[in-house]
Coordinates of C-alpha atoms and ligand atoms in Angstrom, one line a residue:
X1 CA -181.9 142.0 131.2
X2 CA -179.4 139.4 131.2
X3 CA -176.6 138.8 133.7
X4 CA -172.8 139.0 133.1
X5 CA -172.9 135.1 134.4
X6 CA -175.8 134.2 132.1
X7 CA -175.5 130.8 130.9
X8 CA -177.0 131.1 127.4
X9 CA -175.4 134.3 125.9
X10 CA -174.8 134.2 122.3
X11 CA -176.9 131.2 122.0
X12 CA -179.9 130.5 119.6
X13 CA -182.7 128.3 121.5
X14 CA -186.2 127.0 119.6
X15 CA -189.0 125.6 121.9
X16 CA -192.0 124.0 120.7
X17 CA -195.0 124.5 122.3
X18 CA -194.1 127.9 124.0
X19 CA -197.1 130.0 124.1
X20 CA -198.3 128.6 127.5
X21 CA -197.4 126.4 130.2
X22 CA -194.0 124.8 130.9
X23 CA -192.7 125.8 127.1
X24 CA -193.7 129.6 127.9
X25 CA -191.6 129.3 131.1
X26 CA -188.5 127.5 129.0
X27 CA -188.9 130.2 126.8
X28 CA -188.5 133.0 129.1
X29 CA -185.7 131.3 131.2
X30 CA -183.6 131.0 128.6
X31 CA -184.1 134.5 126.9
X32 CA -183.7 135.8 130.5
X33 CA -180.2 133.7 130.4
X34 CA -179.1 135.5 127.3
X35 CA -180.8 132.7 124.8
X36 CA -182.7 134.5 121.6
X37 CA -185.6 132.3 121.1
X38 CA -187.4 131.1 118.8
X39 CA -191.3 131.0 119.9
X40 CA -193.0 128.2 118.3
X41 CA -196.9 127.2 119.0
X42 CA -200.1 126.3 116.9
X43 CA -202.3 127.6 119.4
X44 CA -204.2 124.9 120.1
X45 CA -206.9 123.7 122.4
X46 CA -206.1 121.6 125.1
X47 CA -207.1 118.6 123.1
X48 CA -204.9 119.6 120.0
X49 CA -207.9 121.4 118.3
X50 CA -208.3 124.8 116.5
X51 CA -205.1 127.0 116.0
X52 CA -203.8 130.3 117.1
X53 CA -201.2 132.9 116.8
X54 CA -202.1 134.8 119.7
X55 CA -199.8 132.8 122.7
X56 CA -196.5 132.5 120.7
X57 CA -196.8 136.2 120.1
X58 CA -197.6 137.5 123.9
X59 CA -194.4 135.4 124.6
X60 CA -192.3 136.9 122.1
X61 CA -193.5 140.5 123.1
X62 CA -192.6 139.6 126.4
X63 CA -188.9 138.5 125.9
X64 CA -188.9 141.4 123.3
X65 CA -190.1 144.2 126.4
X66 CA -187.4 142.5 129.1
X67 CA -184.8 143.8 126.4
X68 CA -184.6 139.8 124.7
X69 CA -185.0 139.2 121.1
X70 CA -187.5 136.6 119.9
X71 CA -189.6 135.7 116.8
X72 CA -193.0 133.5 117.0
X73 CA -193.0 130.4 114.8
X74 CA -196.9 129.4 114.4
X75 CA -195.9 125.7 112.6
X76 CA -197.2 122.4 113.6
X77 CA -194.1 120.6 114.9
X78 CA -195.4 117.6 114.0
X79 CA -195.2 118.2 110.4
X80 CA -192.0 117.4 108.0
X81 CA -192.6 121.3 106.8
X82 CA -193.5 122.9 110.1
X83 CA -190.0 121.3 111.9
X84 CA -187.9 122.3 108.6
X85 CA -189.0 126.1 108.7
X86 CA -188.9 126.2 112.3
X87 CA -185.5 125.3 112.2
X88 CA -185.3 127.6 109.0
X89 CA -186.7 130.6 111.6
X90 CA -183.8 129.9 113.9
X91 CA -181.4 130.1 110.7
X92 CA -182.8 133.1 108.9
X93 CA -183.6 135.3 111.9
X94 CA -180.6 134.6 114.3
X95 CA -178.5 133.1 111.9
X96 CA -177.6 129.8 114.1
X97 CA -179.0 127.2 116.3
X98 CA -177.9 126.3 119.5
X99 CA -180.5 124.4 121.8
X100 CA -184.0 123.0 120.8
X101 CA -186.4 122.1 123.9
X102 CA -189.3 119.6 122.5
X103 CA -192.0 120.5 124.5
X104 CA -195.6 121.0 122.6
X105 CA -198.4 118.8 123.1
X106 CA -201.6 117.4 124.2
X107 CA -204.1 115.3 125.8
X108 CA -206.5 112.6 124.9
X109 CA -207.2 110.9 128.2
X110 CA -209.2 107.8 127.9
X111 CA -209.1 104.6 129.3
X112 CA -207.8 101.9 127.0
X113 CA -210.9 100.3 126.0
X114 CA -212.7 103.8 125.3
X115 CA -209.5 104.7 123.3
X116 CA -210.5 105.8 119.2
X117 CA -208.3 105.3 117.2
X118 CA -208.1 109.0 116.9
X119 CA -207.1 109.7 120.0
X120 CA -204.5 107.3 120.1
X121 CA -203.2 108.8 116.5
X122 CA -203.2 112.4 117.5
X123 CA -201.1 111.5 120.7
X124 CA -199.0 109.8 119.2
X125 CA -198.6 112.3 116.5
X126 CA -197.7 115.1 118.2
X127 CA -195.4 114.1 120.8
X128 CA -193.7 111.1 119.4
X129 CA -193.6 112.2 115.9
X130 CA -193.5 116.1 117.2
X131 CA -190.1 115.6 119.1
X132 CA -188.7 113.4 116.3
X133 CA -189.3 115.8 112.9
X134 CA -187.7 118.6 115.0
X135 CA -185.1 116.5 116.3
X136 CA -184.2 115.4 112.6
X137 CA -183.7 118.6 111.3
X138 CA -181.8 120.3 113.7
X139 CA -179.3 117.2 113.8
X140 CA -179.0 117.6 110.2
X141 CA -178.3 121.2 110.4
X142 CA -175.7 120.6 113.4
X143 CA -173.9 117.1 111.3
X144 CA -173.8 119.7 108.4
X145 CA -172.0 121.7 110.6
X146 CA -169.7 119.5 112.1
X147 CA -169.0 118.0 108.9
X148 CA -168.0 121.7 107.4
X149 CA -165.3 121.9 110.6
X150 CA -167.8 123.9 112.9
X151 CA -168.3 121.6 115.4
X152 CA -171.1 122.6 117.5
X153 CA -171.9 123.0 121.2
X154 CA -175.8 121.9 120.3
X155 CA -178.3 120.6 123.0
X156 CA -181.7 119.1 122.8
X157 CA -184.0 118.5 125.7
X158 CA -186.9 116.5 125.3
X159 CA -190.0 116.1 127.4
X160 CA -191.3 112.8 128.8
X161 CA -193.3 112.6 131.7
X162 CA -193.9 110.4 134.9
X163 CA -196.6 108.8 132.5
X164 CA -193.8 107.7 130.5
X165 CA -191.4 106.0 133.1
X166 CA -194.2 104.3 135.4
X167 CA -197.2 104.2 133.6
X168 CA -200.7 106.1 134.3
X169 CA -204.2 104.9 134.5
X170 CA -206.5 106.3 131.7
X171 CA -203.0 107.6 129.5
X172 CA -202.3 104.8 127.3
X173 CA -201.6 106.7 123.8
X174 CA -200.1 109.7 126.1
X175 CA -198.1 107.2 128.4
X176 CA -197.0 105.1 124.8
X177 CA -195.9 108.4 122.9
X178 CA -194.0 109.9 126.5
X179 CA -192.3 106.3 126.6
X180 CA -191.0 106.3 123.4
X181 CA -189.6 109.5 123.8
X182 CA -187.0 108.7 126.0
X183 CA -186.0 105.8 123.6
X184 CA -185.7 108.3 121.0
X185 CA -183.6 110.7 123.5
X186 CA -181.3 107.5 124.5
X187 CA -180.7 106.9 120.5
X188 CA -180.3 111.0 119.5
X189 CA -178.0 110.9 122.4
X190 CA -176.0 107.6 121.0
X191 CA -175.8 108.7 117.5
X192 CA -175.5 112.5 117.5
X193 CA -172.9 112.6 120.4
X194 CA -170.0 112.9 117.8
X195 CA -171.5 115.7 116.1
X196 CA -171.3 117.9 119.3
X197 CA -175.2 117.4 120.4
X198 CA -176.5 116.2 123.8
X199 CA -179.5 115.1 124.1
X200 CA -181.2 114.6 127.6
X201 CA -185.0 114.2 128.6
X202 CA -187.0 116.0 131.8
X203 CA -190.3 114.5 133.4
X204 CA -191.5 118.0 134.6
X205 CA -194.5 117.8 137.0
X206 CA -196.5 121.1 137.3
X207 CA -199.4 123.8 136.9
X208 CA -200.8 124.0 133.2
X209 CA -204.0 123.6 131.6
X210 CA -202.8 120.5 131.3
X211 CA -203.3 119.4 134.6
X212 CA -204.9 121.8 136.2
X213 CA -208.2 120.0 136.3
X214 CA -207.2 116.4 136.4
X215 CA -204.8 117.1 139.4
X216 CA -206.5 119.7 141.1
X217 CA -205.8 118.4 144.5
X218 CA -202.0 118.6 144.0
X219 CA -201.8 121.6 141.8
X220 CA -203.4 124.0 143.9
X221 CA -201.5 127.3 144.4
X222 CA -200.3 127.9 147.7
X223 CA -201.1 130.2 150.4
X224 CA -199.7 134.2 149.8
X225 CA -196.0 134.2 150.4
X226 CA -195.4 130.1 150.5
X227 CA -193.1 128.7 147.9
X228 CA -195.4 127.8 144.8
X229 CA -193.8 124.3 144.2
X230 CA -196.5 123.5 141.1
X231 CA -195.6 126.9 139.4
X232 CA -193.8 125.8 135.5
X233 CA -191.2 128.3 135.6
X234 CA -189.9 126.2 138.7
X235 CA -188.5 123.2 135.8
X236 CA -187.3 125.9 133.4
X237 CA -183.9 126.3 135.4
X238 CA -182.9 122.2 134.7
X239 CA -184.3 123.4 131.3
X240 CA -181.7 126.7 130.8
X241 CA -178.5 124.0 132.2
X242 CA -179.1 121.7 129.8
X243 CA -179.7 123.8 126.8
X244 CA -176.3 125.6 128.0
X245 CA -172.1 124.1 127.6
X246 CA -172.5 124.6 131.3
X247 CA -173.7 120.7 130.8
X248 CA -170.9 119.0 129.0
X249 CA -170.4 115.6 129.1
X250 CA -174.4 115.1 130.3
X251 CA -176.4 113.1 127.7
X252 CA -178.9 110.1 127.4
X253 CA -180.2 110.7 130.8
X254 CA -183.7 111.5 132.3
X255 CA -184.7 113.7 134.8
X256 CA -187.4 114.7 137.0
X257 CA -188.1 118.0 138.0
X258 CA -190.7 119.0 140.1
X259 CA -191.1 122.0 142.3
X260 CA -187.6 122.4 143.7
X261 CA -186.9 118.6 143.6
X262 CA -184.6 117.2 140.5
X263 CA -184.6 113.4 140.2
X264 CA -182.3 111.4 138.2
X265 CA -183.8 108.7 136.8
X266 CA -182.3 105.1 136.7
X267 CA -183.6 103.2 133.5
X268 CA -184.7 99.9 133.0
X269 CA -181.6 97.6 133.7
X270 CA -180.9 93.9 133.8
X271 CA -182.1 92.4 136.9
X272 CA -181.8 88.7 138.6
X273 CA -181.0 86.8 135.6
X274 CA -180.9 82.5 134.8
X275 CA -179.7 80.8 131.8
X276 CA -180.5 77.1 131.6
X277 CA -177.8 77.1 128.2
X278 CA -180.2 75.7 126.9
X279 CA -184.4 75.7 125.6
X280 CA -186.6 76.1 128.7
X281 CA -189.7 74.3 128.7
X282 CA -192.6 76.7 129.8
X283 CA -193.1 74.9 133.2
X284 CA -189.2 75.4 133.7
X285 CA -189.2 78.9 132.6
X286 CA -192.2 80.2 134.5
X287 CA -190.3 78.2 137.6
X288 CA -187.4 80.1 136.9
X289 CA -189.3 83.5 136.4
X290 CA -191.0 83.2 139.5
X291 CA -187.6 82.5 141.3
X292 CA -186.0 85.4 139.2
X293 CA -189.0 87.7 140.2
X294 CA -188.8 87.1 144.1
X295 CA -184.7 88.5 144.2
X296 CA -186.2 91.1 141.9
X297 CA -186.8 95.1 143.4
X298 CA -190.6 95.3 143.0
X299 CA -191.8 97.9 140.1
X300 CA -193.1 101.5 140.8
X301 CA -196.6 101.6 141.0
X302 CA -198.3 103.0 138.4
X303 CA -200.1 106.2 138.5
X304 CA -203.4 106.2 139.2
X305 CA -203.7 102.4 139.9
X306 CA -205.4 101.2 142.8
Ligands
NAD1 N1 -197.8 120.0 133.1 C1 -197.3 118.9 133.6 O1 -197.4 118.6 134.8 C2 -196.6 117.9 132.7 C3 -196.2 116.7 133.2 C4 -195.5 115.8 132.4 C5 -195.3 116.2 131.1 N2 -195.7 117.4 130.6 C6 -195.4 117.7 129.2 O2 -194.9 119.0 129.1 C7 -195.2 119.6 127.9 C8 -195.9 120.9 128.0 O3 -197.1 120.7 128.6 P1 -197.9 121.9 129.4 O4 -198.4 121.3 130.7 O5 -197.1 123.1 129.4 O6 -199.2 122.0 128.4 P2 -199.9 123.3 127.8 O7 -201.1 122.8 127.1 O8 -200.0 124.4 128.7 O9 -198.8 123.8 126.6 C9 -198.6 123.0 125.5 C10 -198.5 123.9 124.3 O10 -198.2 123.1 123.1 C11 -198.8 123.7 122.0 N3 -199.0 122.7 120.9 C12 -199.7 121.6 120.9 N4 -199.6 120.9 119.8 C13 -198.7 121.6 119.0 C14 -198.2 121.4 117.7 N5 -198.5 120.4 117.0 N6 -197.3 122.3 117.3 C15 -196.9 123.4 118.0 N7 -197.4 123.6 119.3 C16 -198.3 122.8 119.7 C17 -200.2 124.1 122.5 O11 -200.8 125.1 121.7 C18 -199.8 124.7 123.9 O12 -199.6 126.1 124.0 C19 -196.0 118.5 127.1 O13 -195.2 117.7 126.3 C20 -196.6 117.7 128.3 O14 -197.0 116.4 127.9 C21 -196.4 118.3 131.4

């Protein structure tokens, strides 16, 4: 199944969350690039409820009958024991690890003053802590490696989301946790760096359970024939380049990808800037603020803000 040019032969890729959606579409792009995967996901609801083996194994048959090899991991990733064995899977089965692409999760949508505590928990839980337990142990595996002379040629992509960078009405927890992933990417990237990994993150917009409903206007499929722009496997290719060496030298950054648009994003950066040398009063400093705000580019707006 795989071509003589494909990008990830010989390598050994985990994604989380890959029985459906954009993770199921990673999953296949990169076994279809020569990866073997691992197939993690709990199977559950599109509120993080229940649990099921069923999706991780219809993806792992599916790389397994296109001639790929695969294993289903059924773990919660946002557990210290589900991210250690699925790490362990990638060890045992294929004997090495290459690329991990943090992808599961869910949503609580609320807005802020609605927001239970519970809903802000589980968010936060699952991608925040979900991309960080993973990311820990496959870091300590690949500085183990290093350390032992094997330097590695190890990739992790992360997945924020337009939420994340701008803000979205009605996401607070999910907007918080996607936020604070890309602080966590520009650190991995920072201190891992000299153990061979790159980090990188991807805003990925497209069709999923996840937003099939709230975005219906945008997500629709299109007309027979016409290029489906909303359709996941359309991110996975950014996905397969960055999970690859083809990437070298690309880390700490953040993408968008979006139909067949990639975006780079530009981060928060210093702006107009004053220094008195010495203590503003608050007069002074809301003078100079408003001063400092007028040179200033005006933010993004916000998703979903009228
Ligand atoms: N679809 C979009 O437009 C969009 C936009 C921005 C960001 N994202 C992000 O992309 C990622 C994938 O979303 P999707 O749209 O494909 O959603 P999805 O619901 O189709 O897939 C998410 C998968 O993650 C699994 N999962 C949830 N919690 C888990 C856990 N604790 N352990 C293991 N697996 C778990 C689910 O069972 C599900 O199969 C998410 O991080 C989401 O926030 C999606």
């Amino acid at each position: 199944m795989t071509s003589s040019t494909a990008l990830c032969t010989g390598r050994v890729a985990v994604v989380t969350g890959a029985g459906r959606g954009l993770g199921r579409a990673h999953a296949l792009a990169l076994a279809a690039e020569g990866a073997k995967v691992v197939v993690n996901d709990l199977g559950v609801g599109i509120d993080g409820s229940g649990t099921a083996t069923g999706p991780a194994q219809e993806v792992v048959a599916l790389i397994r009958a296109a001639g790929g090899e695969a294993v289903a991991h059924n773990g919660d990733i946002a557990t210290a024991e589900g991210a250690a064995s699925l790490v362990a899977t990638a060890l045992d089965t294929f004997g090495r690890l290459d690329t991990l692409v943090n992808n599961a999760g869910f949503l609580r949508d609320r807005m802020l003053v609605n927001l239970d505590e519970d809903d802000w928990d589980a968010v936060m839980r699952v991608h925040l802590k979900g991309h960080f337990l993973p990311l820990k142990h496959a870091a300590a595996h690949w500085r183990a490696e290093a350390k032992a002379g094997r330097t590695p040629c190890a990739r992790v992509i992360n997945t924020s989301s337009g939420a994340g960078l701008l803000g979205s009405v009605g996401q607070g927890n999910y907007a918080a946790a996607k936020a604070g992933i890309v602080g966590l990417t520009l650190v991995a990237a920072a201190e891992t760096g000299r153990y061979g990994v790159q980090v990188n993150a991807i805003a990925p917009a497209a069709r999923t359970r996840m937003t099939e409903d709230t975005f219906a206007d945008t997500m629709a499929a299109p007309a027979e024939g016409e290029f489906d722009a909303m359709a996941p496997e359309n991110v996975s290719p950014l996905v397969v380049w960055l999970g690859s060496p083809a990437c070298e030298g690309v880390s700490g950054r953040v993408f968008e990808a979006e139909g067949g648009r990639i975006t780079v994003m530009e981060g928060w950066r210093p702006g107009p800037t004053a220094d008195k040398g010495a203590r503003w009063s608050p007069a002074e400093a809301g003078d100079a603020a408003l001063k400092l705000l007028a040179e200033a580019e005006a933010p993004q707006p916000v998703y979903g803000a009228r």
